[in-house]
Short mmCIF file of C-alpha atoms in Angstrom, two decimals:
data_model
loop_
_atom_site.label_atom_id
_atom_site.label_comp_id
_atom_site.label_asym_id
_atom_site.label_seq_id
_atom_site.Cartn_x
_atom_site.Cartn_y
_atom_site.Cartn_z
CA UNK A 554 -48.18 27.05 -50.57
CA UNK A 555 -51.08 24.29 -50.06
CA UNK A 556 -50.51 23.23 -53.63
CA UNK A 557 -47.23 21.91 -52.99
CA UNK A 558 -47.55 20.37 -49.41
CA UNK A 559 -50.24 18.20 -50.74
CA UNK A 560 -48.76 17.33 -53.73
CA UNK A 561 -45.47 16.06 -51.23
CA UNK A 562 -48.19 13.89 -49.90
CA UNK A 563 -49.46 12.64 -52.35
CA UNK A 564 -46.81 11.71 -54.94
CA UNK A 565 -44.96 7.90 -53.93
CA UNK A 566 -49.32 7.04 -54.38
CA UNK A 567 -49.42 5.00 -57.53
CA UNK A 568 -53.34 6.74 -58.50
CA UNK A 569 -53.44 10.02 -58.17
CA UNK A 570 -56.66 11.15 -56.27
CA UNK A 571 -57.92 13.93 -54.18
CA UNK A 572 -58.48 13.48 -50.60
CA UNK A 573 -59.99 14.76 -48.17
CA UNK A 574 -57.99 17.76 -46.05
CA UNK A 575 -58.40 19.37 -42.63
CA UNK A 576 -57.87 22.76 -41.00
CA UNK A 577 -57.67 24.50 -38.59
CA UNK A 578 -58.98 27.65 -38.20
CA UNK A 579 -59.44 30.69 -35.73
CA UNK A 580 -63.40 30.21 -33.94
CA UNK A 581 -63.70 33.44 -34.34
CA UNK A 582 -63.72 33.96 -38.08
CA UNK A 583 -66.80 34.99 -40.78
CA UNK A 584 -68.41 32.33 -42.95
CA UNK A 585 -66.38 34.62 -45.86
CA UNK A 586 -63.05 33.50 -44.05
CA UNK A 587 -64.32 30.13 -44.06
CA UNK A 588 -65.20 30.00 -47.71
CA UNK A 589 -61.91 31.48 -48.09
CA UNK A 590 -59.85 29.15 -46.24
CA UNK A 591 -62.29 26.10 -48.22
CA UNK A 592 -61.85 27.67 -51.65
CA UNK A 593 -57.68 27.94 -51.19
CA UNK A 594 -57.79 23.80 -50.32
CA UNK A 595 -60.04 23.21 -53.13
CA UNK A 596 -58.22 24.58 -55.73
CA UNK A 597 -54.69 23.27 -54.07
CA UNK A 598 -56.51 20.11 -55.58
CA UNK A 599 -58.82 18.35 -51.91
CA UNK A 600 -62.25 16.50 -52.75
CA UNK A 601 -63.38 17.60 -49.17
CA UNK A 602 -62.07 20.10 -46.59
CA UNK A 603 -63.07 19.72 -43.20
CA UNK A 604 -62.27 22.96 -40.40
CA UNK A 605 -61.76 22.25 -36.78
CA UNK A 606 -61.14 25.50 -34.85
CA UNK A 607 -57.84 26.40 -32.93
CA UNK A 608 -58.37 25.67 -30.00
CA UNK A 609 -60.16 22.26 -29.77
CA UNK A 610 -57.23 21.07 -31.73
CA UNK A 611 -54.98 22.96 -28.84
CA UNK A 612 -57.37 20.75 -26.50
CA UNK A 613 -56.73 17.85 -28.20
CA UNK A 614 -53.49 18.49 -29.20
CA UNK A 615 -52.14 18.76 -25.00
CA UNK A 616 -54.36 15.98 -24.11
CA UNK A 617 -57.80 17.22 -22.41
CA UNK A 618 -60.69 14.68 -22.77
CA UNK A 619 -62.44 17.28 -25.05
CA UNK A 620 -65.20 14.31 -25.69
CA UNK A 621 -66.14 14.41 -21.69
CA UNK A 622 -68.86 16.47 -20.27
CA UNK A 623 -66.27 17.60 -17.55
CA UNK A 624 -65.32 21.28 -18.89
CA UNK A 625 -61.48 22.23 -20.05
CA UNK A 626 -60.45 25.80 -20.90
CA UNK A 627 -57.41 26.68 -23.22
CA UNK A 628 -56.23 29.35 -24.32
CA UNK A 629 -53.86 29.71 -27.61
CA UNK A 630 -52.03 32.43 -28.42
CA UNK A 631 -50.98 32.66 -31.85
CA UNK A 632 -49.40 35.73 -34.26
CA UNK A 633 -52.01 36.73 -35.06
CA UNK A 634 -55.19 35.73 -32.77
CA UNK A 635 -56.10 34.34 -29.46
CA UNK A 636 -58.46 32.05 -29.09
CA UNK A 637 -60.33 30.96 -25.53
CA UNK A 638 -62.50 28.97 -25.70
CA UNK A 639 -64.09 26.55 -23.23
CA UNK A 640 -64.83 22.55 -24.48
CA UNK A 641 -66.94 20.05 -23.11
CA UNK A 642 -68.31 16.72 -24.96
CA UNK A 643 -66.74 17.28 -28.13
CA UNK A 644 -67.70 21.07 -28.87
CA UNK A 645 -66.93 24.84 -27.47
CA UNK A 646 -69.74 25.91 -25.12
CA UNK A 647 -68.35 29.56 -25.24
CA UNK A 648 -65.68 31.08 -27.29
CA UNK A 649 -63.78 34.70 -26.95
CA UNK A 650 -61.64 35.26 -30.05
CA UNK A 651 -59.43 38.49 -30.24
CA UNK A 652 -56.95 39.51 -33.36
CA UNK A 653 -54.17 40.09 -31.17
CA UNK A 654 -51.12 38.15 -30.38
CA UNK A 655 -47.65 37.52 -30.91
CA UNK A 656 -47.68 39.84 -33.94
CA UNK A 657 -48.76 42.84 -32.01
CA UNK A 658 -46.22 42.53 -29.15
CA UNK A 659 -43.49 42.78 -32.14
CA UNK A 660 -45.58 45.51 -33.43
CA UNK A 661 -45.58 47.49 -29.79
CA UNK A 662 -41.76 47.00 -29.37
CA UNK A 663 -40.62 47.87 -32.64
CA UNK A 664 -43.04 51.01 -31.94
CA UNK A 665 -41.30 51.93 -28.67
CA UNK A 666 -37.83 51.91 -29.70
CA UNK A 667 -38.78 54.66 -32.58
CA UNK A 668 -40.29 57.07 -30.52
CA UNK A 669 -38.29 56.49 -27.57
CA UNK A 670 -34.59 55.72 -29.10
CA UNK A 671 -35.19 57.22 -32.56
CA UNK A 672 -34.53 54.25 -34.19
CA UNK A 673 -36.06 51.90 -36.68
CA UNK A 674 -35.45 47.70 -36.16
CA UNK A 675 -37.45 44.55 -38.72
CA UNK A 676 -39.69 42.58 -36.75
CA UNK A 677 -37.14 39.67 -36.52
CA UNK A 678 -35.17 41.90 -34.51
CA UNK A 679 -38.86 43.11 -32.54
CA UNK A 680 -39.16 39.47 -32.23
CA UNK A 681 -35.76 38.40 -30.82
CA UNK A 682 -36.26 41.20 -28.58
CA UNK A 683 -39.60 39.89 -26.99
CA UNK A 684 -38.38 35.84 -26.88
CA UNK A 685 -34.63 36.97 -25.23
CA UNK A 686 -35.97 40.06 -22.82
CA UNK A 687 -39.47 40.53 -22.93
CA UNK A 688 -42.16 39.67 -20.36
CA UNK A 689 -45.68 40.15 -19.19
CA UNK A 690 -44.13 40.05 -15.08
CA UNK A 691 -41.72 41.10 -12.99
CA UNK A 692 -38.68 38.63 -12.71
CA UNK A 693 -37.40 37.05 -9.75
CA UNK A 694 -33.81 36.87 -11.85
CA UNK A 695 -34.01 40.81 -11.97
CA UNK A 696 -34.29 43.23 -14.80
CA UNK A 697 -32.10 42.34 -17.73
CA UNK A 698 -30.53 44.68 -20.76
CA UNK A 699 -30.15 43.96 -24.04
CA UNK A 700 -28.58 45.89 -27.20
CA UNK A 701 -30.38 46.77 -29.89
CA UNK A 702 -28.94 47.20 -33.26
CA UNK A 703 -31.39 49.41 -35.43
CA UNK A 704 -30.91 52.73 -37.72
CA UNK A 705 -30.76 56.12 -37.01
CA UNK A 706 -34.60 57.35 -37.78
CA UNK A 707 -32.33 61.25 -38.09
CA UNK A 708 -29.47 60.45 -39.77
CA UNK A 709 -30.01 56.78 -41.16
CA UNK A 710 -26.50 55.41 -39.69
CA UNK A 711 -26.77 52.33 -37.96
CA UNK A 712 -26.22 52.17 -34.34
CA UNK A 713 -26.22 50.30 -31.15
CA UNK A 714 -29.02 51.43 -28.23
CA UNK A 715 -29.29 49.02 -24.46
CA UNK A 716 -32.93 48.28 -23.72
CA UNK A 717 -34.17 47.48 -20.13
CA UNK A 718 -36.82 44.63 -19.56
CA UNK A 719 -39.07 46.78 -17.89
CA UNK A 720 -39.19 49.02 -20.81
CA UNK A 721 -40.46 46.10 -22.81
CA UNK A 722 -42.74 45.19 -20.46
CA UNK A 723 -44.28 49.07 -20.27
CA UNK A 724 -44.52 48.81 -24.00
CA UNK A 725 -46.04 45.76 -24.55
CA UNK A 726 -49.50 46.13 -21.54
CA UNK A 727 -51.60 46.80 -24.10
CA UNK A 728 -51.75 44.33 -26.38
CA UNK A 729 -51.39 42.15 -23.02
CA UNK A 730 -54.07 43.78 -20.95
CA UNK A 731 -56.46 42.36 -24.29
CA UNK A 732 -55.39 39.24 -23.97
CA UNK A 733 -56.11 39.72 -19.70
CA UNK A 734 -59.79 40.94 -20.53
CA UNK A 735 -60.95 38.40 -23.10
CA UNK A 736 -59.72 36.20 -20.54
CA UNK A 737 -61.72 37.01 -17.92
CA UNK A 738 -64.41 38.27 -20.62
CA UNK A 739 -64.20 34.36 -21.28
CA UNK A 740 -64.38 33.36 -18.20
CA UNK A 741 -67.66 35.08 -17.37
CA UNK A 742 -69.63 33.61 -19.96
CA UNK A 743 -68.52 30.42 -19.05
CA UNK A 744 -71.79 27.93 -17.42
CA UNK A 745 -71.99 27.92 -13.10
CA UNK A 746 -71.65 23.75 -14.03
CA UNK A 747 -68.32 24.18 -15.78
CA UNK A 748 -66.86 26.83 -14.08
CA UNK A 749 -66.31 24.76 -10.88
CA UNK A 750 -64.04 22.38 -13.29
CA UNK A 751 -61.91 25.32 -14.75
CA UNK A 752 -61.12 25.93 -10.18
CA UNK A 753 -60.16 22.83 -10.37
CA UNK A 754 -58.35 21.40 -13.69
CA UNK A 755 -57.35 25.39 -14.27
CA UNK A 756 -56.51 26.98 -17.76
CA UNK A 757 -54.17 25.46 -20.18
CA UNK A 758 -51.80 27.83 -22.13
CA UNK A 759 -50.52 26.95 -25.77
CA UNK A 760 -49.37 29.10 -28.68
CA UNK A 761 -45.83 30.28 -29.12
CA UNK A 762 -47.59 34.31 -27.12
CA UNK A 763 -47.70 31.20 -24.38
CA UNK A 764 -43.33 31.21 -24.26
CA UNK A 765 -43.47 35.00 -23.26
CA UNK A 766 -42.06 35.19 -19.67
CA UNK A 767 -44.29 35.82 -17.40
CA UNK A 768 -47.17 35.42 -18.60
CA UNK A 769 -48.53 32.71 -17.37
CA UNK A 770 -47.57 34.12 -14.08
CA UNK A 771 -49.58 37.51 -14.92
CA UNK A 772 -53.00 35.28 -15.71
CA UNK A 773 -52.39 33.87 -12.36
CA UNK A 774 -52.94 36.91 -10.61
CA UNK A 775 -55.19 37.61 -12.22
CA UNK A 776 -58.19 34.81 -11.90
CA UNK A 777 -56.73 33.25 -9.07
CA UNK A 778 -56.97 30.28 -11.11
CA UNK A 779 -54.30 27.22 -11.64
CA UNK A 780 -52.01 27.75 -15.49
CA UNK A 781 -50.79 25.76 -17.22
CA UNK A 782 -48.30 25.92 -19.91
CA UNK A 783 -47.80 22.74 -22.25
CA UNK A 784 -44.41 21.56 -23.06
CA UNK A 785 -44.33 22.41 -26.70
CA UNK A 786 -46.58 25.19 -26.80
CA UNK A 787 -45.90 25.08 -30.73
CA UNK A 788 -46.84 22.36 -31.81
CA UNK A 789 -50.51 22.35 -29.67
CA UNK A 790 -52.25 22.86 -32.47
CA UNK A 791 -50.81 20.71 -35.29
CA UNK A 792 -50.83 17.48 -33.35
CA UNK A 793 -54.20 18.20 -32.21
CA UNK A 794 -54.56 18.09 -35.97
CA UNK A 795 -52.94 15.20 -36.29
CA UNK A 796 -54.98 12.65 -33.59
CA UNK A 797 -58.07 14.14 -35.45
CA UNK A 798 -56.31 12.48 -38.37
CA UNK A 799 -55.49 9.48 -36.70
CA UNK A 800 -58.92 8.91 -35.16
CA UNK A 801 -61.80 10.01 -37.22
CA UNK A 802 -64.70 8.27 -35.57
CA UNK A 803 -63.11 9.52 -32.16
CA UNK A 804 -63.22 13.14 -32.97
CA UNK A 805 -66.33 13.20 -36.00
CA UNK A 806 -68.54 15.29 -33.57
CA UNK A 807 -65.25 18.22 -33.59
CA UNK A 808 -64.90 18.60 -36.89
CA UNK A 809 -67.46 20.72 -39.11
CA UNK A 810 -67.72 19.84 -43.46
CA UNK A 811 -67.24 23.00 -44.94
CA UNK A 812 -70.11 22.83 -47.87
CA UNK A 813 -70.53 25.70 -50.63
#
C-alpha cells in the first residue's frame, strides 16, 4: 500500500528519487513497532523516514499553537488506540496511550447482540449501530430504536431484532470507562503550571471516536473542563501532517528521524 502511494506521488517526476516520508504513529508504540514502521516505509521506497506522534499531528491539524509555552491538551480517539497528550513548546509534556478505540466499541456491540439476542452480525453492522443510535451519554431527544439484521446463532436463519439506544449505551460502557479513566490519569500527570492553561483553554477531541454522540458531554461531566470537538475530527491527524510538510522548518522540533 505504501509503495503504491509513493508511486502515485512520484510518477510525474522527470527523475526518479527516493523521497523523505513523514508518518504519524501512536505516541505509545514501542521501539520495535517504530522500527517496523520505518522498515515498511524504506522497503516501499523511502529514503528517510520521519515520525510524528499522532496527538501532535492532531493538535497541529486543529490549529493549536503547539510551539508556544502554553499547555494544550488533545484527546485523539482512533480505531485501535486513544492518545491523550499535553503539548507545549513543540513537545509532548505528558502522554497517555491506551489500546482502546472505535474498534473496541464495535466489538462490544457485536458481543452484546450475540449474548442478548442470539444474533450474529459483522463489524460493518456493529459500526452502523454505533453511528446510528450509539451514545456515551443519555440524549435530550430520548431513546431511539433501530432494526438490526443478522443471523440467528441457533437456527442459522437470517433474522431482524429491534435494539434500543439505551442497550447500546450500556454495552459500550467498559471501553468508554477506559477512555474516561485514561483522561483522568492524563490530567493527574499534567504539571501544575500547564494544568491552569487547560482549565482556561479546555480539551480538544479529535479522531473518529470523537464522533460518538454524548462522549464530549460525558467527559465534560467527569472532568468539569470545557471539551471541544473539532468540526472534522476524522481528518485532524492527516491535516496536521500536511501542515508539517508545508512548513518543515517551523515544525522541525516535533519530528523524530527514525534511524537504524
